[in-house]
Coordinates of N, CA and C in Angstrom, one line a residue:
Chain H
X1 N -102.9 -164.5 21.9 CA -103.9 -165.5 22.1 C -105.0 -165.3 21.1
X2 N -105.4 -166.4 20.4 CA -106.4 -166.4 19.4 C -107.7 -166.2 20.0
X3 N -108.5 -165.3 19.5 CA -109.8 -165.0 20.1 C -110.9 -165.1 19.0
X4 N -112.0 -165.6 19.4 CA -113.2 -165.7 18.6 C -114.4 -165.1 19.4
X5 N -115.0 -164.0 18.9 CA -115.9 -163.3 19.6 C -117.3 -163.4 19.0
X6 N -118.3 -163.7 19.9 CA -119.7 -163.8 19.5 C -120.5 -163.1 20.6
X7 N -121.6 -162.4 20.1 CA -122.5 -161.9 21.1 C -123.3 -163.0 21.7
X8 N -123.4 -163.1 23.0 CA -124.0 -164.2 23.6 C -125.5 -164.3 23.5
X9 N -126.1 -163.1 23.2 CA -127.5 -163.0 23.0 C -128.3 -163.0 24.3
X10 N -129.6 -163.4 24.3 CA -130.2 -164.2 23.2 C -130.7 -163.3 22.1
X11 N -130.6 -163.8 20.9 CA -131.2 -163.2 19.7 C -132.6 -163.8 19.5
X12 N -133.6 -163.0 19.5 CA -135.0 -163.5 19.4 C -135.6 -163.0 18.1
X13 N -136.1 -163.9 17.3 CA -136.7 -163.6 16.0 C -138.0 -164.3 15.9
X14 N -138.9 -163.8 15.1 CA -140.2 -164.5 14.9 C -140.0 -165.6 13.9
X15 N -140.9 -166.6 14.0 CA -140.9 -167.7 13.0 C -141.0 -167.1 11.6
X16 N -140.2 -167.7 10.7 CA -140.3 -167.2 9.3 C -139.3 -166.1 9.0
X17 N -138.7 -165.5 10.0 CA -137.8 -164.4 9.8 C -136.4 -164.9 9.4
X18 N -135.5 -164.0 9.1 CA -134.1 -164.3 8.9 C -133.3 -164.0 10.2
X19 N -132.6 -165.0 10.6 CA -131.7 -164.8 11.8 C -130.3 -164.6 11.3
X20 N -129.7 -163.6 11.9 CA -128.3 -163.2 11.5 C -127.4 -163.3 12.7
X21 N -126.4 -164.2 12.6 CA -125.5 -164.5 13.7 C -124.1 -164.1 13.2
X22 N -123.4 -163.4 14.1 CA -122.1 -162.8 13.7 C -120.9 -163.3 14.6
X23 N -119.7 -163.3 14.0 CA -118.6 -163.8 14.7 C -117.4 -163.0 14.2
X24 N -116.5 -162.6 15.0 CA -115.2 -162.0 14.6 C -114.1 -162.7 15.2
X25 N -112.9 -162.7 14.6 CA -111.8 -163.4 15.0 C -110.5 -162.6 15.0
X26 N -109.6 -162.9 15.8 CA -108.4 -162.1 15.9 C -107.2 -162.5 15.1
X27 N -107.1 -163.8 14.7 CA -106.0 -164.3 14.0 C -106.2 -164.1 12.5
X28 N -105.4 -163.2 12.0 CA -105.6 -162.9 10.5 C -105.1 -164.0 9.6
X29 N -104.4 -165.0 10.2 CA -103.9 -166.1 9.4 C -104.9 -167.3 9.4
X30 N -106.1 -167.1 10.0 CA -107.1 -168.2 10.1 C -107.5 -168.6 8.7
X31 N -107.7 -169.9 8.5 CA -108.0 -170.4 7.2 C -109.4 -171.1 7.1
X32 N -109.8 -171.7 8.2 CA -111.1 -172.5 8.1 C -112.0 -172.0 9.2
X33 N -113.3 -172.0 8.8 CA -114.3 -171.4 9.7 C -115.5 -172.3 9.7
X34 N -116.1 -172.5 10.9 CA -117.1 -173.5 11.1 C -118.2 -172.9 11.9
X35 N -119.4 -173.3 11.6 CA -120.6 -173.0 12.4 C -121.2 -174.3 12.9
X36 N -121.4 -174.4 14.2 CA -122.0 -175.5 14.9 C -123.3 -175.1 15.6
X37 N -124.2 -176.0 15.7 CA -125.4 -175.8 16.4 C -125.4 -176.7 17.7
X38 N -125.8 -176.2 18.8 CA -125.8 -176.9 20.0 C -127.1 -176.8 20.8
X39 N -127.9 -177.8 20.9 CA -129.1 -177.8 21.6 C -128.7 -178.0 23.1
X40 N -129.6 -177.5 24.0 CA -129.3 -177.6 25.4 C -129.1 -179.0 25.9
X41 N -128.0 -179.2 26.5 CA -127.7 -180.6 27.0 C -127.1 -181.5 26.0
X42 N -126.9 -181.1 24.8 CA -126.3 -181.9 23.8 C -125.0 -181.4 23.3
X43 N -124.3 -182.2 22.5 CA -123.0 -181.8 22.0 C -123.1 -181.0 20.7
X44 N -122.1 -180.2 20.4 CA -122.2 -179.4 19.1 C -122.3 -180.3 17.9
X45 N -123.0 -179.9 16.9 CA -123.1 -180.6 15.6 C -122.9 -179.6 14.5
X46 N -122.1 -180.0 13.5 CA -121.7 -179.1 12.4 C -122.9 -178.7 11.6
X47 N -123.0 -177.4 11.3 CA -123.9 -176.9 10.3 C -123.2 -176.8 8.9
X48 N -122.1 -176.0 8.9 CA -121.4 -175.9 7.7 C -120.0 -175.3 8.0
X49 N -119.1 -175.4 7.0 CA -117.8 -174.8 7.1 C -117.6 -173.9 5.8
X50 N -116.7 -173.0 5.9 CA -116.4 -172.1 4.8 C -114.9 -171.8 4.8
X51 N -114.3 -171.7 3.7 CA -112.9 -171.4 3.6 C -112.6 -170.1 2.8
X52 N -113.5 -169.8 1.8 CA -113.2 -168.7 0.9 C -114.1 -167.5 1.2
X53 N -113.5 -166.4 0.9 CA -114.3 -165.2 1.0 C -115.6 -165.3 0.2
X54 N -116.7 -164.7 0.7 CA -118.0 -164.7 0.0 C -119.0 -165.5 0.7
X55 N -120.0 -166.0 0.0 CA -121.1 -166.7 0.6 C -121.1 -168.2 0.2
X56 N -121.6 -169.0 1.1 CA -121.8 -170.4 0.9 C -123.1 -170.8 1.4
X57 N -123.9 -171.4 0.6 CA -125.3 -171.7 0.9 C -125.5 -173.2 1.0
X58 N -126.3 -173.5 2.0 CA -126.7 -174.9 2.2 C -128.1 -174.9 2.8
X59 N -129.1 -175.1 1.9 CA -130.5 -175.1 2.3 C -130.9 -173.8 2.8
X60 N -131.4 -173.7 4.1 CA -131.8 -172.4 4.7 C -130.6 -171.7 5.3
X61 N -129.5 -172.2 5.3 CA -128.3 -171.6 5.9 C -127.4 -171.0 4.9
X62 N -126.9 -169.8 5.2 CA -125.8 -169.2 4.4 C -124.7 -168.7 5.3
X63 N -123.5 -169.1 5.0 CA -122.3 -168.6 5.7 C -121.7 -167.6 4.9
X64 N -121.2 -166.5 5.5 CA -120.6 -165.4 4.8 C -119.2 -165.1 5.5
X65 N -118.2 -165.1 4.6 CA -116.8 -164.9 5.2 C -116.2 -163.6 4.6
X66 N -115.7 -162.8 5.4 CA -114.9 -161.6 5.0 C -113.6 -161.6 5.7
X67 N -112.6 -162.1 5.1 CA -111.3 -162.2 5.7 C -110.6 -160.9 6.0
X68 N -110.9 -159.9 5.1 CA -110.3 -158.6 5.3 C -110.8 -157.9 6.6
X69 N -112.0 -158.1 6.8 CA -112.6 -157.6 8.0 C -112.7 -158.5 9.2
X70 N -112.2 -159.7 9.0 CA -112.1 -160.8 10.0 C -113.4 -161.1 10.7
X71 N -114.4 -161.3 9.8 CA -115.7 -161.7 10.4 C -116.3 -162.8 9.5
X72 N -117.1 -163.6 10.2 CA -117.9 -164.6 9.5 C -119.3 -164.6 10.1
X73 N -120.3 -164.8 9.3 CA -121.6 -164.7 9.7 C -122.4 -165.9 9.2
X74 N -123.5 -166.2 9.9 CA -124.5 -167.2 9.5 C -125.8 -166.6 9.4
X75 N -126.5 -166.8 8.3 CA -127.8 -166.4 8.1 C -128.7 -167.6 8.0
X76 N -129.8 -167.6 8.8 CA -130.8 -168.7 8.8 C -132.1 -168.1 8.2
X77 N -132.5 -168.5 7.0 CA -133.7 -168.1 6.4 C -134.9 -168.9 6.9
X78 N -136.1 -168.3 6.9 CA -137.3 -169.0 7.3 C -137.1 -169.7 8.6
X79 N -136.7 -168.9 9.6 CA -136.4 -169.5 10.9 C -137.6 -170.3 11.5
X80 N -137.3 -171.4 12.1 CA -138.3 -172.3 12.7 C -138.0 -172.4 14.2
X81 N -139.0 -172.7 15.0 CA -138.8 -172.9 16.4 C -137.7 -173.9 16.7
X82 N -137.6 -174.9 15.8 CA -136.6 -176.0 16.0 C -135.2 -175.5 15.8
X83 N -135.1 -174.3 15.2 CA -133.7 -173.7 15.1 C -133.3 -173.0 16.4
X84 N -134.1 -173.0 17.4 CA -133.8 -172.4 18.7 C -132.7 -173.3 19.3
X85 N -131.5 -172.7 19.5 CA -130.3 -173.4 20.0 C -129.2 -172.4 20.2
X86 N -128.1 -172.8 20.6 CA -126.9 -172.0 20.7 C -126.0 -172.3 19.4
X87 N -125.6 -171.2 18.8 CA -124.8 -171.3 17.5 C -123.3 -170.9 17.9
X88 N -122.4 -171.9 17.6 CA -121.0 -171.7 17.9 C -120.2 -171.5 16.7
X89 N -119.4 -170.5 16.7 CA -118.5 -170.2 15.6 C -117.1 -170.8 16.0
X90 N -116.4 -171.4 15.1 CA -115.1 -172.0 15.4 C -114.2 -171.6 14.2
X91 N -112.9 -171.3 14.6 CA -111.9 -170.8 13.6 C -110.7 -171.6 13.8
X92 N -110.1 -172.0 12.7 CA -108.8 -172.8 12.7 C -107.8 -172.1 11.9
X93 N -106.6 -171.9 12.5 CA -105.6 -171.2 11.8 C -104.9 -172.1 10.7
X94 N -104.1 -171.4 9.9 CA -103.4 -172.2 8.9 C -102.0 -172.6 9.4
X95 N -101.1 -172.9 8.4 CA -99.8 -173.3 8.8 C -99.7 -174.5 9.6
X96 N -100.6 -175.5 9.3 CA -100.5 -176.8 9.9 C -101.1 -176.8 11.3
X97 N -101.9 -175.8 11.7 CA -102.5 -175.8 13.0 C -103.7 -176.8 12.9
X98 N -103.8 -177.6 14.0 CA -104.8 -178.6 14.1 C -105.8 -178.2 15.2
X99 N -105.7 -177.1 15.8 CA -106.6 -176.8 16.9 C -107.5 -175.6 16.6
X100 N -108.8 -175.9 16.6 CA -109.8 -174.8 16.4 C -110.1 -174.1 17.7
X101 N -110.4 -172.8 17.5 CA -110.8 -172.0 18.7 C -112.3 -171.7 18.5
X102 N -113.1 -171.9 19.6 CA -114.5 -171.7 19.6 C -114.9 -170.4 20.2
X103 N -115.9 -169.8 19.7 CA -116.5 -168.7 20.4 C -117.4 -169.2 21.5
X104 N -118.0 -168.3 22.3 CA -118.8 -168.7 23.4 C -120.2 -169.0 22.9
X105 N -120.6 -168.7 21.7 CA -121.9 -169.1 21.2 C -122.9 -168.0 21.3
X106 N -123.8 -167.9 20.4 CA -125.0 -167.0 20.4 C -126.2 -167.8 20.6
X107 N -127.0 -167.5 21.6 CA -128.3 -168.2 21.8 C -129.4 -167.6 20.9
X108 N -130.0 -168.4 20.1 CA -131.1 -168.0 19.2 C -132.4 -168.6 19.7
X109 N -133.4 -167.7 19.8 CA -134.7 -168.1 20.1 C -135.7 -167.7 19.0
X110 N -136.3 -168.7 18.4 CA -137.3 -168.4 17.4 C -138.7 -168.7 18.0
X111 N -139.5 -167.6 18.0 CA -140.8 -167.7 18.7 C -141.9 -167.8 17.6
X112 N -142.9 -168.6 17.9 CA -144.0 -168.8 16.9 C -144.8 -167.5 16.8
Chain K
X1 N -125.3 -190.0 14.2 CA -124.2 -190.7 14.9 C -122.9 -190.2 14.4
X2 N -122.1 -189.7 15.3 CA -120.8 -189.1 14.9 C -119.7 -190.1 15.0
X3 N -119.9 -191.3 15.3 CA -118.9 -192.3 15.3 C -118.0 -192.4 16.5
X4 N -118.5 -191.7 17.6 CA -117.7 -191.8 18.8 C -118.6 -191.9 20.0
X5 N -118.3 -192.7 20.9 CA -119.1 -192.9 22.1 C -118.3 -192.4 23.3
X6 N -118.9 -192.0 24.4 CA -118.3 -191.6 25.6 C -119.0 -192.2 26.8
X7 N -118.1 -192.5 27.8 CA -118.6 -193.2 29.0 C -117.9 -192.7 30.2
X8 N -118.6 -192.4 31.3 CA -120.1 -192.4 31.4 C -120.6 -191.2 30.8
X9 N -121.9 -191.1 30.7 CA -122.6 -189.9 30.2 C -122.7 -188.8 31.3
X10 N -122.9 -189.3 32.5 CA -123.0 -188.4 33.6 C -122.1 -189.0 34.8
X11 N -121.5 -188.0 35.5 CA -120.7 -188.5 36.7 C -120.9 -187.4 37.8
X12 N -121.3 -187.9 38.9 CA -121.4 -187.0 40.1 C -120.4 -187.5 41.1
X13 N -119.5 -186.6 41.6 CA -118.5 -187.0 42.5 C -118.3 -186.0 43.6
X14 N -117.6 -186.4 44.6 CA -117.4 -185.5 45.7 C -116.0 -184.9 45.5
X15 N -115.8 -183.6 45.9 CA -114.6 -182.9 45.8 C -113.4 -183.8 46.4
X16 N -112.3 -183.9 45.7 CA -111.2 -184.6 46.1 C -111.1 -186.0 45.6
X17 N -112.2 -186.5 45.0 CA -112.2 -187.8 44.4 C -111.5 -187.8 43.0
X18 N -111.1 -189.0 42.5 CA -110.6 -189.1 41.2 C -111.6 -189.6 40.2
X19 N -111.6 -189.1 39.0 CA -112.6 -189.6 38.0 C -111.9 -189.9 36.7
X20 N -112.4 -190.9 36.0 CA -111.9 -191.2 34.7 C -113.0 -191.3 33.6
X21 N -112.8 -190.7 32.5 CA -113.7 -190.7 31.4 C -113.1 -191.5 30.2
X22 N -114.0 -192.1 29.4 CA -113.5 -192.8 28.3 C -114.1 -192.4 27.0
X23 N -113.4 -192.4 25.9 CA -113.8 -192.0 24.6 C -113.5 -193.1 23.7
X24 N -114.5 -193.6 22.9 CA -114.3 -194.8 22.0 C -114.7 -194.4 20.6
X25 N -113.8 -194.2 19.7 CA -114.1 -194.1 18.3 C -114.6 -195.4 17.7
X26 N -115.7 -195.3 16.9 CA -116.2 -196.6 16.3 C -115.2 -197.1 15.2
X27 N -114.6 -196.2 14.5 CA -113.7 -196.6 13.5 C -112.3 -196.0 13.8
X28 N -111.3 -196.4 13.0 CA -110.0 -195.8 13.2 C -109.9 -194.3 12.8
X29 N -109.3 -193.6 13.7 CA -109.0 -192.2 13.5 C -107.6 -191.9 14.0
X30 N -106.8 -191.2 13.2 CA -105.5 -190.9 13.7 C -105.5 -189.9 14.8
X31 N -106.4 -188.9 14.7 CA -106.4 -187.8 15.7 C -107.7 -187.9 16.5
X32 N -107.5 -187.5 17.8 CA -108.6 -187.5 18.8 C -108.4 -186.4 19.7
X33 N -109.4 -185.6 19.9 CA -109.4 -184.4 20.7 C -110.2 -184.5 22.0
X34 N -109.8 -183.8 23.0 CA -110.6 -183.6 24.2 C -110.8 -182.1 24.4
X35 N -112.1 -181.8 24.8 CA -112.5 -180.4 25.1 C -113.2 -180.4 26.4
X36 N -113.3 -179.2 27.0 CA -114.1 -179.0 28.2 C -115.0 -177.8 27.8
X37 N -116.3 -178.0 28.3 CA -117.3 -176.9 28.0 C -118.0 -176.6 29.3
X38 N -117.9 -175.4 29.7 CA -118.7 -174.9 30.9 C -119.9 -174.1 30.4
X39 N -120.8 -173.9 31.3 CA -122.1 -173.2 31.0 C -121.9 -171.9 30.4
X40 N -122.4 -171.6 29.3 CA -122.3 -170.3 28.6 C -121.0 -170.1 27.9
X41 N -120.2 -171.1 27.7 CA -119.0 -171.0 27.0 C -118.9 -172.0 25.9
X42 N -118.1 -171.7 24.9 CA -117.8 -172.7 23.9 C -116.9 -173.8 24.3
X43 N -116.7 -174.8 23.6 CA -115.7 -175.9 23.9 C -114.3 -175.3 24.0
X44 N -113.6 -175.6 25.0 CA -112.2 -175.2 25.2 C -111.3 -176.4 25.0
X45 N -110.3 -176.2 24.1 CA -109.4 -177.3 23.8 C -108.6 -177.7 25.0
X46 N -108.5 -179.0 25.2 CA -107.7 -179.5 26.3 C -106.4 -180.2 25.8
X47 N -106.6 -181.2 24.9 CA -105.4 -181.9 24.4 C -105.8 -182.7 23.1
X48 N -104.8 -183.1 22.4 CA -105.2 -184.0 21.3 C -104.1 -185.0 21.0
X49 N -104.5 -186.1 20.4 CA -103.6 -187.2 20.1 C -103.5 -187.4 18.6
X50 N -102.3 -187.8 18.2 CA -102.1 -188.3 16.9 C -101.7 -189.8 17.1
X51 N -102.6 -190.7 16.8 CA -102.4 -192.1 17.2 C -102.2 -192.1 18.7
X52 N -101.1 -192.8 19.2 CA -101.0 -192.8 20.7 C -100.2 -191.7 21.3
X53 N -99.7 -190.8 20.4 CA -98.9 -189.7 20.9 C -99.7 -188.5 21.2
X54 N -99.5 -188.0 22.4 CA -100.2 -186.7 22.9 C -99.4 -185.6 22.4
X55 N -99.9 -184.9 21.4 CA -99.1 -183.9 20.7 C -99.2 -182.5 21.2
X56 N -100.3 -182.1 21.8 CA -100.4 -180.8 22.4 C -101.4 -180.8 23.6
X57 N -101.0 -180.0 24.5 CA -101.8 -179.8 25.7 C -102.1 -178.4 26.0
X58 N -103.3 -178.0 26.3 CA -103.6 -176.7 26.7 C -103.1 -176.4 28.1
X59 N -102.9 -175.1 28.4 CA -102.5 -174.7 29.7 C -103.6 -174.9 30.7
X60 N -104.8 -175.2 30.2 CA -106.0 -175.5 31.0 C -105.8 -176.9 31.7
X61 N -105.0 -177.7 31.1 CA -104.8 -179.1 31.5 C -103.7 -179.0 32.6
X62 N -104.2 -178.8 33.9 CA -103.3 -178.7 35.0 C -102.7 -180.1 35.3
X63 N -101.8 -180.2 36.3 CA -101.1 -181.5 36.6 C -102.1 -182.4 37.2
X64 N -103.3 -182.0 37.5 CA -104.3 -183.0 38.0 C -105.0 -183.7 36.9
X65 N -104.8 -183.3 35.7 CA -105.4 -183.9 34.5 C -104.3 -184.8 33.8
X66 N -104.8 -185.9 33.3 CA -103.9 -186.7 32.5 C -104.8 -187.5 31.5
X67 N -104.2 -187.6 30.3 CA -105.0 -188.2 29.2 C -104.0 -189.2 28.5
X68 N -104.6 -190.3 28.1 CA -103.9 -191.4 27.4 C -104.6 -191.9 26.2
X69 N -103.9 -192.5 25.3 CA -104.5 -193.2 24.2 C -103.6 -194.3 23.9
X70 N -103.6 -195.4 24.7 CA -102.5 -196.4 24.7 C -102.3 -197.1 23.4
X71 N -103.4 -197.4 22.7 CA -103.2 -198.2 21.5 C -103.7 -197.4 20.3
X72 N -103.8 -196.1 20.4 CA -104.2 -195.3 19.3 C -105.6 -195.5 18.9
X73 N -106.4 -196.1 19.8 CA -107.9 -196.2 19.5 C -108.7 -195.4 20.5
X74 N -109.1 -196.1 21.6 CA -109.8 -195.3 22.6 C -108.9 -194.4 23.4
X75 N -109.5 -193.5 24.2 CA -108.7 -192.6 25.0 C -109.4 -192.4 26.3
X76 N -108.6 -192.2 27.3 CA -109.1 -191.9 28.7 C -108.6 -190.5 29.1
X77 N -109.4 -189.8 29.9 CA -109.1 -188.6 30.6 C -109.4 -188.8 32.0
X78 N -108.3 -188.6 32.8 CA -108.4 -188.7 34.3 C -108.2 -187.4 35.0
X79 N -109.1 -187.1 35.9 CA -108.9 -185.9 36.8 C -108.7 -186.4 38.2
X80 N -107.6 -186.0 38.8 CA -107.3 -186.4 40.2 C -107.7 -185.2 41.1
X81 N -108.1 -185.6 42.3 CA -108.4 -184.6 43.3 C -109.4 -183.5 42.8
X82 N -110.5 -184.0 42.3 CA -111.4 -183.1 41.7 C -111.8 -181.9 42.5
X83 N -112.0 -180.8 41.8 CA -112.4 -179.5 42.5 C -113.8 -179.1 41.9
X84 N -114.5 -178.2 42.6 CA -115.8 -177.8 42.1 C -115.7 -177.1 40.7
X85 N -114.6 -176.5 40.5 CA -114.4 -175.8 39.2 C -114.2 -176.7 38.0
X86 N -114.0 -178.0 38.3 CA -113.9 -179.0 37.3 C -115.2 -179.4 36.7
X87 N -116.3 -179.0 37.4 CA -117.7 -179.3 36.9 C -117.9 -178.7 35.5
X88 N -118.2 -179.6 34.5 CA -118.3 -179.2 33.1 C -118.7 -180.4 32.3
X89 N -118.9 -180.1 31.0 CA -119.1 -181.2 30.0 C -117.7 -181.5 29.4
X90 N -117.3 -182.7 29.4 CA -116.1 -183.1 28.8 C -116.4 -183.8 27.4
X91 N -115.9 -183.2 26.4 CA -116.2 -183.7 25.0 C -115.0 -184.3 24.3
X92 N -115.3 -185.4 23.7 CA -114.3 -186.0 22.8 C -114.7 -185.7 21.4
X93 N -113.7 -185.5 20.5 CA -114.1 -185.2 19.1 C -113.1 -185.8 18.2
X94 N -113.6 -186.2 17.0 CA -112.8 -186.8 16.0 C -112.8 -185.8 14.8
X95 N -111.7 -185.5 14.2 CA -111.7 -184.6 13.1 C -111.9 -185.3 11.8
X96 N -112.5 -184.6 10.9 CA -112.7 -185.2 9.5 C -111.6 -184.6 8.6
X97 N -111.0 -185.5 7.8 CA -110.0 -185.0 6.9 C -110.7 -184.8 5.5
X98 N -110.3 -183.8 4.8 CA -109.3 -182.8 5.1 C -109.8 -181.5 5.7
X99 N -111.1 -181.5 6.0 CA -111.7 -180.2 6.5 C -111.3 -179.9 7.9
X100 N -110.9 -180.9 8.7 CA -110.7 -180.8 10.1 C -112.0 -180.4 10.9
X101 N -113.1 -180.6 10.3 CA -114.4 -180.5 11.1 C -114.3 -181.4 12.3
X102 N -114.7 -180.9 13.4 CA -114.7 -181.7 14.6 C -116.1 -182.3 14.8
X103 N -116.1 -183.6 14.9 CA -117.3 -184.4 15.2 C -117.3 -184.9 16.6
X104 N -118.2 -184.3 17.4 CA -118.2 -184.5 18.8 C -119.0 -185.8 19.3
X105 N -118.5 -186.4 20.3 CA -119.2 -187.4 21.0 C -120.3 -186.8 21.8
X106 N -121.1 -187.6 22.5 CA -122.2 -187.0 23.3 C -121.8 -186.3 24.6
X107 N -120.5 -186.5 25.0 CA -120.0 -185.9 26.1 C -120.2 -186.6 27.5
X108 N -119.4 -186.2 28.4 CA -119.6 -186.7 29.8 C -119.8 -185.5 30.7
X109 N -120.9 -185.4 31.3 CA -121.2 -184.3 32.2 C -120.7 -184.6 33.6
X110 N -119.8 -183.8 34.1 CA -119.2 -184.0 35.4 C -119.7 -183.0 36.4
X111 N -120.2 -183.4 37.5 CA -120.6 -182.5 38.6 C -119.8 -182.9 39.8
X112 N -119.1 -181.9 40.3 CA -118.3 -182.1 41.5 C -119.0 -181.4 42.7
X113 N -119.4 -182.1 43.7 CA -120.1 -181.6 44.8 C -119.1 -181.1 45.9

């Protein structure tokens, strides 16, 4: 069974700090990796996706992928109180797989 | 706007009743997914359609659950003889090609009393 593991948190950081969110996955054949943000009572919304080893930056967000170690992380720079949400990691296998597996999410609290 | 609406947004029902949810893509999408999300968990895959064909079902989808997509556009998810354990958010999602990013609808929150 494909598993995606995230620390449920909460992760608490002060405003302006860097928040680091981590995710590990079990399926070594996984090809696509996604980070979603979910506010309480709302549906998940995409932050970014990454396919290749290394870093991918989009504004204040950086996704990091290490396939050898089977982990993917999300860094949020200059954290704002509006970043307080649950961050979901999702992983999709290769070989024509169309079904992503989601982690349980990490709750992030950014305090002023 | 993710291009998909869901109805109803909230549903409260008594145990043993049947409920039906609807998912409406605004534009044509070949594939359509259903997920269930309970408190403190990520979305769990239930089933997906390629046009009107239901191609895969999770083992979470017991025989009390049925999903249809009769014309390859909107989809319905029915739960028969609801149980308290069915209380959850039911999410419909459309994938983006070629990334397969899931774009979620607003969800239907089901509460079974």
